[in-house]
């Protein structure tokens, strides 16, 4: 099964990753990729560089970032391969533990719907 772990951050803190965090994250990414658990991962550019594409009543519009009504945004993601939600949560916990007490983060973990067509 595949799971998407979305990293939610307060975007306008100006916080940048420390060298320690980048080194530890690199090790974790290598380990999880080699184990076949981490399928893809990445950080996202600030919402100021983003665009929302919206469908309302059959009409499509676009809204340029930043999105002022948003207090937190998805700042990154990890696509995980796991046998259960519990296993995906454990992988996400490892990701959060690497951040130590430097960051305040939330991750939302959701199973990817994989219909049989």
Coordinates of N, CA, C and O in Angstrom, one line a residue:
X1 N 0.8 -1.2 0.0 CA 0.0 0.0 0.0 C 0.9 1.2 0.0 O 2.0 1.2 0.5
X2 N 0.4 2.3 -0.6 CA 1.1 3.6 -0.6 C 0.4 4.5 0.4 O -0.9 4.6 0.4
X3 N 1.2 5.4 1.0 CA 0.7 6.4 1.9 C 1.3 7.7 1.6 O 2.5 7.7 1.3
X4 N 0.6 8.8 1.7 CA 1.1 10.1 1.5 C 1.2 10.8 2.9 O 0.2 10.9 3.6
X5 N 2.4 11.2 3.3 CA 2.6 11.9 4.5 C 2.9 13.3 4.2 O 3.9 13.7 3.5
X6 N 2.0 14.2 4.5 CA 2.1 15.6 4.2 C 2.5 16.4 5.4 O 2.0 16.3 6.5
X7 N 3.6 17.2 5.2 CA 4.2 17.9 6.3 C 3.6 19.3 6.3 O 3.7 20.1 5.3
X8 N 2.9 19.6 7.4 CA 2.3 20.9 7.6 C 3.2 21.8 8.4 O 3.7 21.4 9.4
X9 N 3.4 23.1 7.9 CA 4.3 24.0 8.6 C 3.6 25.4 8.6 O 2.8 25.7 7.8
X10 N 4.0 26.2 9.6 CA 3.7 27.6 9.7 C 4.7 28.2 8.7 O 5.9 28.2 9.0
X11 N 4.2 28.8 7.6 CA 5.1 29.2 6.5 C 5.9 30.4 6.8 O 7.1 30.5 6.3
X12 N 5.5 31.4 7.5 CA 6.1 32.7 7.6 C 7.0 32.9 8.8 O 7.2 34.0 9.3
X13 N 7.6 31.8 9.3 CA 8.4 31.9 10.5 C 9.9 32.3 10.1 O 10.6 32.8 11.0
X14 N 10.3 32.1 8.8 CA 11.6 32.4 8.4 C 12.6 31.4 8.9 O 13.8 31.5 8.7
X15 N 12.1 30.3 9.4 CA 13.0 29.2 9.9 C 13.6 28.5 8.8 O 12.9 28.1 7.8
X16 N 14.9 28.2 8.9 CA 15.6 27.4 7.9 C 16.2 26.1 8.6 O 16.6 26.2 9.7
X17 N 16.3 25.0 7.9 CA 16.9 23.8 8.5 C 18.3 24.0 8.8 O 19.1 24.6 8.1
X18 N 18.7 23.5 10.0 CA 20.1 23.5 10.4 C 20.9 22.5 9.6 O 20.4 21.6 9.0
X19 N 22.2 22.7 9.7 CA 23.1 21.7 9.1 C 23.0 20.3 9.7 O 23.0 19.3 8.9
X20 N 22.8 20.3 11.0 CA 22.6 19.0 11.6 C 21.3 18.3 11.1 O 21.3 17.1 10.7
X21 N 20.2 19.1 10.9 CA 19.0 18.5 10.4 C 19.2 18.0 9.0 O 18.7 16.9 8.6
X22 N 19.8 18.8 8.2 CA 20.0 18.4 6.8 C 20.8 17.1 6.7 O 20.5 16.2 5.9
X23 N 21.9 17.0 7.5 CA 22.7 15.8 7.5 C 21.9 14.6 8.0 O 21.9 13.5 7.4
X24 N 21.1 14.7 9.1 CA 20.3 13.6 9.6 C 19.2 13.2 8.6 O 18.9 12.0 8.5
X25 N 18.6 14.2 8.0 CA 17.6 14.0 7.1 C 18.1 13.2 5.8 O 17.5 12.3 5.3
X26 N 19.3 13.6 5.4 CA 19.9 12.9 4.3 C 20.2 11.4 4.6 O 19.9 10.6 3.7
X27 N 20.6 11.1 5.8 CA 20.9 9.8 6.2 C 19.6 9.0 6.2 O 19.5 7.8 5.8
X28 N 18.5 9.6 6.8 CA 17.2 8.9 6.9 C 16.6 8.7 5.5 O 16.1 7.6 5.2
X29 N 16.7 9.6 4.6 CA 16.2 9.5 3.3 C 16.9 8.3 2.5 O 16.3 7.5 1.9
X30 N 18.3 8.3 2.7 CA 19.0 7.2 2.0 C 18.6 5.9 2.6 O 18.4 4.9 1.8
X31 N 18.5 5.8 3.9 CA 18.1 4.5 4.5 C 16.8 4.0 4.1 O 16.6 2.9 3.7
X32 N 15.8 4.9 4.1 CA 14.4 4.6 3.8 C 14.3 4.3 2.3 O 13.5 3.4 1.9
X33 N 15.0 5.0 1.5 CA 15.0 4.7 0.0 C 15.6 3.3 -0.3 O 15.0 2.5 -1.0
X34 N 16.7 3.0 0.3 CA 17.4 1.7 0.1 C 16.5 0.6 0.6 O 16.5 -0.5 0.0
X35 N 15.7 0.8 1.6 CA 14.8 -0.2 2.2 C 13.5 -0.3 1.3 O 12.7 -1.2 1.6
X36 N 13.3 0.5 0.4 CA 12.1 0.5 -0.5 C 10.9 1.1 0.2 O 9.8 0.9 -0.3
X37 N 11.1 1.8 1.3 CA 9.9 2.3 2.0 C 9.6 3.7 1.5 O 8.4 4.1 1.4
X38 N 10.6 4.5 1.2 CA 10.4 5.9 0.7 C 10.4 5.9 -0.8 O 11.4 5.6 -1.4
X39 N 9.3 6.2 -1.4 CA 9.2 6.2 -2.9 C 9.5 7.5 -3.5 O 10.0 7.6 -4.6
X40 N 9.2 8.6 -2.8 CA 9.5 9.9 -3.3 C 9.3 10.9 -2.1 O 8.5 10.6 -1.1
X41 N 10.0 12.0 -2.1 CA 9.9 13.0 -1.1 C 10.4 14.3 -1.6 O 11.1 14.4 -2.6
X42 N 9.9 15.4 -1.0 CA 10.4 16.7 -1.4 C 9.8 17.8 -0.6 O 8.7 17.6 0.1
X43 N 10.5 18.9 -0.6 CA 10.0 20.1 0.1 C 9.3 21.0 -1.0 O 9.6 20.9 -2.2
X44 N 8.4 21.8 -0.6 CA 7.7 22.7 -1.6 C 8.1 24.1 -1.4 O 8.4 24.6 -0.4
X45 N 8.1 24.8 -2.6 CA 8.4 26.3 -2.6 C 7.3 27.0 -1.8 O 6.2 26.5 -1.6
X46 N 7.6 28.2 -1.3 CA 6.6 28.9 -0.5 C 5.3 29.2 -1.3 O 5.3 29.2 -2.6
X47 N 4.2 29.3 -0.6 CA 2.9 29.5 -1.3 C 2.8 30.8 -2.1 O 2.0 30.9 -3.0
X48 N 3.7 31.7 -1.8 CA 3.8 33.0 -2.6 C 4.1 32.7 -4.0 O 3.8 33.5 -4.9
X49 N 4.8 31.5 -4.3 CA 5.1 31.1 -5.6 C 4.1 30.2 -6.2 O 4.3 29.7 -7.3
X50 N 3.0 29.9 -5.5 CA 2.1 28.9 -5.9 C 0.8 29.5 -6.5 O 0.6 30.8 -6.5
X51 N 0.0 28.7 -7.1 CA -1.3 29.1 -7.7 C -2.3 28.0 -7.3 O -2.0 26.8 -7.4
X52 N -3.5 28.5 -6.9 CA -4.6 27.5 -6.7 C -5.5 27.6 -7.9 O -5.8 28.6 -8.4
X53 N -5.8 26.4 -8.4 CA -6.7 26.3 -9.5 C -8.0 25.8 -8.9 O -8.1 24.7 -8.3
X54 N -9.1 26.5 -9.1 CA -10.4 26.3 -8.4 C -11.5 26.0 -9.3 O -11.6 26.7 -10.3
X55 N -12.3 25.0 -9.0 CA -13.5 24.8 -9.7 C -14.7 25.1 -8.8 O -14.9 24.5 -7.8
X56 N -15.6 26.0 -9.3 CA -16.8 26.4 -8.6 C -17.9 26.6 -9.6 O -17.8 27.3 -10.5
X57 N -18.9 25.8 -9.3 CA -20.1 25.8 -10.2 C -19.8 25.7 -11.6 O -20.3 26.4 -12.5
X58 N -18.9 24.8 -11.9 CA -18.5 24.5 -13.3 C -17.5 25.5 -13.9 O -17.1 25.3 -15.1
X59 N -17.1 26.5 -13.2 CA -16.2 27.5 -13.7 C -14.8 27.4 -13.0 O -14.7 27.2 -11.8
X60 N -13.7 27.4 -13.8 CA -12.4 27.3 -13.3 C -11.8 28.7 -13.2 O -11.9 29.5 -14.1
X61 N -11.1 28.9 -12.1 CA -10.4 30.2 -11.9 C -9.1 29.9 -11.2 O -8.8 28.8 -10.7
X62 N -8.2 30.8 -11.2 CA -6.9 30.7 -10.6 C -6.7 31.8 -9.6 O -7.2 32.9 -9.7
X63 N -6.0 31.5 -8.5 CA -5.7 32.4 -7.4 C -4.2 32.4 -7.2 O -3.7 31.3 -6.8
X64 N -3.5 33.5 -7.3 CA -2.1 33.5 -7.1 C -1.8 33.6 -5.6 O -2.5 34.2 -4.8
X65 N -0.7 32.9 -5.2 CA -0.3 33.0 -3.8 C 0.4 34.3 -3.5 O 0.7 35.0 -4.4
X66 N 0.6 34.6 -2.3 CA 0.4 33.8 -1.1 C -1.1 33.8 -0.7 O -1.8 34.7 -1.1
X67 N -1.5 32.8 0.0 CA -2.9 32.6 0.4 C -3.1 33.1 1.8 O -2.8 32.4 2.7
X68 N -3.5 34.3 1.9 CA -3.6 35.0 3.2 C -4.5 34.3 4.2 O -4.2 34.4 5.4
X69 N -5.5 33.6 3.8 CA -6.4 33.0 4.8 C -5.8 31.7 5.4 O -6.4 31.1 6.3
X70 N -4.7 31.3 4.9 CA -4.0 30.0 5.3 C -3.0 30.3 6.4 O -2.1 31.1 6.3
X71 N -3.2 29.6 7.6 CA -2.3 29.8 8.7 C -1.1 28.8 8.6 O 0.0 29.1 9.0
X72 N -1.4 27.6 8.0 CA -0.3 26.6 7.8 C -0.5 26.0 6.4 O -1.6 26.0 5.9
X73 N 0.6 25.6 5.9 CA 0.6 25.1 4.5 C 1.3 23.7 4.5 O 2.0 23.4 5.4
X74 N 1.1 23.0 3.4 CA 1.9 21.8 3.2 C 3.2 22.2 2.7 O 3.3 22.8 1.6
X75 N 4.3 22.0 3.5 CA 5.6 22.4 3.1 C 6.5 21.3 2.5 O 7.5 21.6 2.0
X76 N 6.0 20.1 2.5 CA 6.7 19.0 1.9 C 5.8 17.7 2.0 O 4.7 17.7 2.6
X77 N 6.4 16.6 1.5 CA 5.6 15.4 1.4 C 6.6 14.2 1.4 O 7.8 14.4 1.0
X78 N 6.1 13.1 1.7 CA 6.8 11.8 1.5 C 5.8 10.8 1.0 O 4.7 10.6 1.6
X79 N 6.1 10.1 0.0 CA 5.3 9.0 -0.5 C 5.9 7.7 0.0 O 7.1 7.4 -0.3
X80 N 5.2 7.0 0.8 CA 5.7 5.8 1.5 C 5.0 4.5 1.1 O 3.9 4.5 0.7
X81 N 5.8 3.5 1.1 CA 5.3 2.1 0.9 C 5.3 1.4 2.2 O 6.3 1.3 2.9
X82 N 4.1 1.0 2.6 CA 4.0 0.3 3.9 C 2.9 -0.7 3.9 O 2.0 -0.6 3.1
X83 N 2.9 -1.7 4.8 CA 1.9 -2.7 4.8 C 0.7 -2.3 5.6 O -0.3 -3.0 5.5
X84 N 0.7 -1.2 6.4 CA -0.4 -0.8 7.2 C -0.3 0.7 7.5 O 0.8 1.3 7.4
X85 N -1.4 1.2 8.0 CA -1.4 2.6 8.4 C -0.4 2.8 9.6 O 0.3 3.7 9.7
X86 N -0.4 1.8 10.5 CA 0.5 1.8 11.7 C 2.0 1.9 11.2 O 2.8 2.7 11.8
X87 N 2.3 1.1 10.2 CA 3.7 1.2 9.7 C 4.0 2.5 9.1 O 5.1 3.1 9.3
X88 N 3.1 3.1 8.3 CA 3.3 4.4 7.7 C 3.4 5.5 8.8 O 4.3 6.4 8.7
X89 N 2.7 5.4 9.9 CA 2.8 6.3 11.0 C 4.2 6.2 11.6 O 4.8 7.2 12.0
X90 N 4.7 5.0 11.8 CA 6.0 4.8 12.4 C 7.1 5.4 11.5 O 8.0 6.1 12.1
X91 N 7.0 5.3 10.2 CA 7.9 6.0 9.3 C 7.9 7.5 9.5 O 8.9 8.2 9.5
X92 N 6.7 8.0 9.6 CA 6.5 9.4 9.8 C 7.0 9.9 11.1 O 7.6 11.0 11.2
X93 N 6.9 9.1 12.1 CA 7.4 9.4 13.4 C 9.0 9.6 13.4 O 9.5 10.5 14.0
X94 N 9.6 8.7 12.6 CA 11.0 8.7 12.4 C 11.4 10.1 11.8 O 12.4 10.7 12.2
X95 N 10.7 10.5 10.8 CA 10.9 11.7 10.1 C 10.8 12.9 11.1 O 11.7 13.8 11.1
X96 N 9.8 12.9 11.9 CA 9.6 14.0 12.9 C 10.7 14.0 13.9 O 11.2 15.0 14.3
X97 N 11.1 12.8 14.4 CA 12.1 12.7 15.4 C 13.4 13.3 15.0 O 14.1 13.9 15.8
X98 N 13.8 13.2 13.7 CA 15.0 13.8 13.2 C 15.0 15.3 13.4 O 16.1 15.9 13.6
X99 N 13.8 16.0 13.4 CA 13.7 17.4 13.6 C 14.0 17.8 15.0 O 14.3 19.0 15.3
X100 N 14.0 16.9 16.0 CA 14.3 17.2 17.3 C 13.4 18.3 17.9 O 12.2 18.4 17.5
X101 N 14.0 19.2 18.7 CA 13.2 20.3 19.2 C 13.3 21.6 18.5 O 12.9 22.7 18.9
X102 N 13.9 21.6 17.3 CA 14.1 22.8 16.5 C 12.9 23.2 15.8 O 12.7 24.4 15.4
X103 N 11.9 22.3 15.5 CA 10.8 22.6 14.7 C 9.5 22.2 15.4 O 9.5 21.2 16.2
X104 N 8.4 22.8 15.0 CA 7.1 22.4 15.4 C 6.4 22.0 14.1 O 6.1 22.9 13.3
X105 N 6.1 20.8 13.9 CA 5.5 20.3 12.7 C 4.3 19.3 12.9 O 4.3 18.7 14.0
X106 N 3.5 19.2 12.0 CA 2.4 18.2 11.9 C 2.5 17.5 10.6 O 2.8 18.1 9.6
X107 N 2.3 16.2 10.6 CA 2.2 15.4 9.4 C 0.9 14.8 9.3 O 0.4 14.2 10.3
X108 N 0.3 14.9 8.2 CA -1.0 14.2 8.0 C -0.7 13.0 7.1 O -0.1 13.1 6.0
X109 N -1.1 11.8 7.6 CA -0.8 10.5 6.8 C -2.1 10.0 6.3 O -3.0 9.8 7.1
X110 N -2.1 9.8 5.0 CA -3.3 9.2 4.4 C -3.0 8.2 3.3 O -2.0 8.3 2.6
X111 N -3.8 7.1 3.3 CA -3.5 6.0 2.4 C -4.0 6.5 1.0 O -5.0 7.2 0.8
X112 N -3.2 6.2 0.0 CA -3.5 6.5 -1.4 C -4.6 5.5 -1.9 O -4.4 4.3 -1.8
X113 N -5.6 6.1 -2.4 CA -6.7 5.2 -3.0 C -6.2 4.6 -4.3 O -5.7 5.3 -5.2
X114 N -6.2 3.3 -4.4 CA -5.7 2.6 -5.6 C -6.8 1.7 -6.2 O -6.8 0.5 -5.9
X115 N -7.8 2.3 -6.9 CA -8.9 1.5 -7.4 C -8.4 0.5 -8.5 O -7.5 0.8 -9.2
X116 N -9.2 -0.5 -8.6 CA -9.0 -1.5 -9.7 C -9.8 -1.1 -10.9 O -11.0 -1.1 -10.9
X117 N -9.1 -0.7 -11.9 CA -9.8 -0.3 -13.2 C -9.7 -1.4 -14.2 O -8.8 -2.1 -14.3

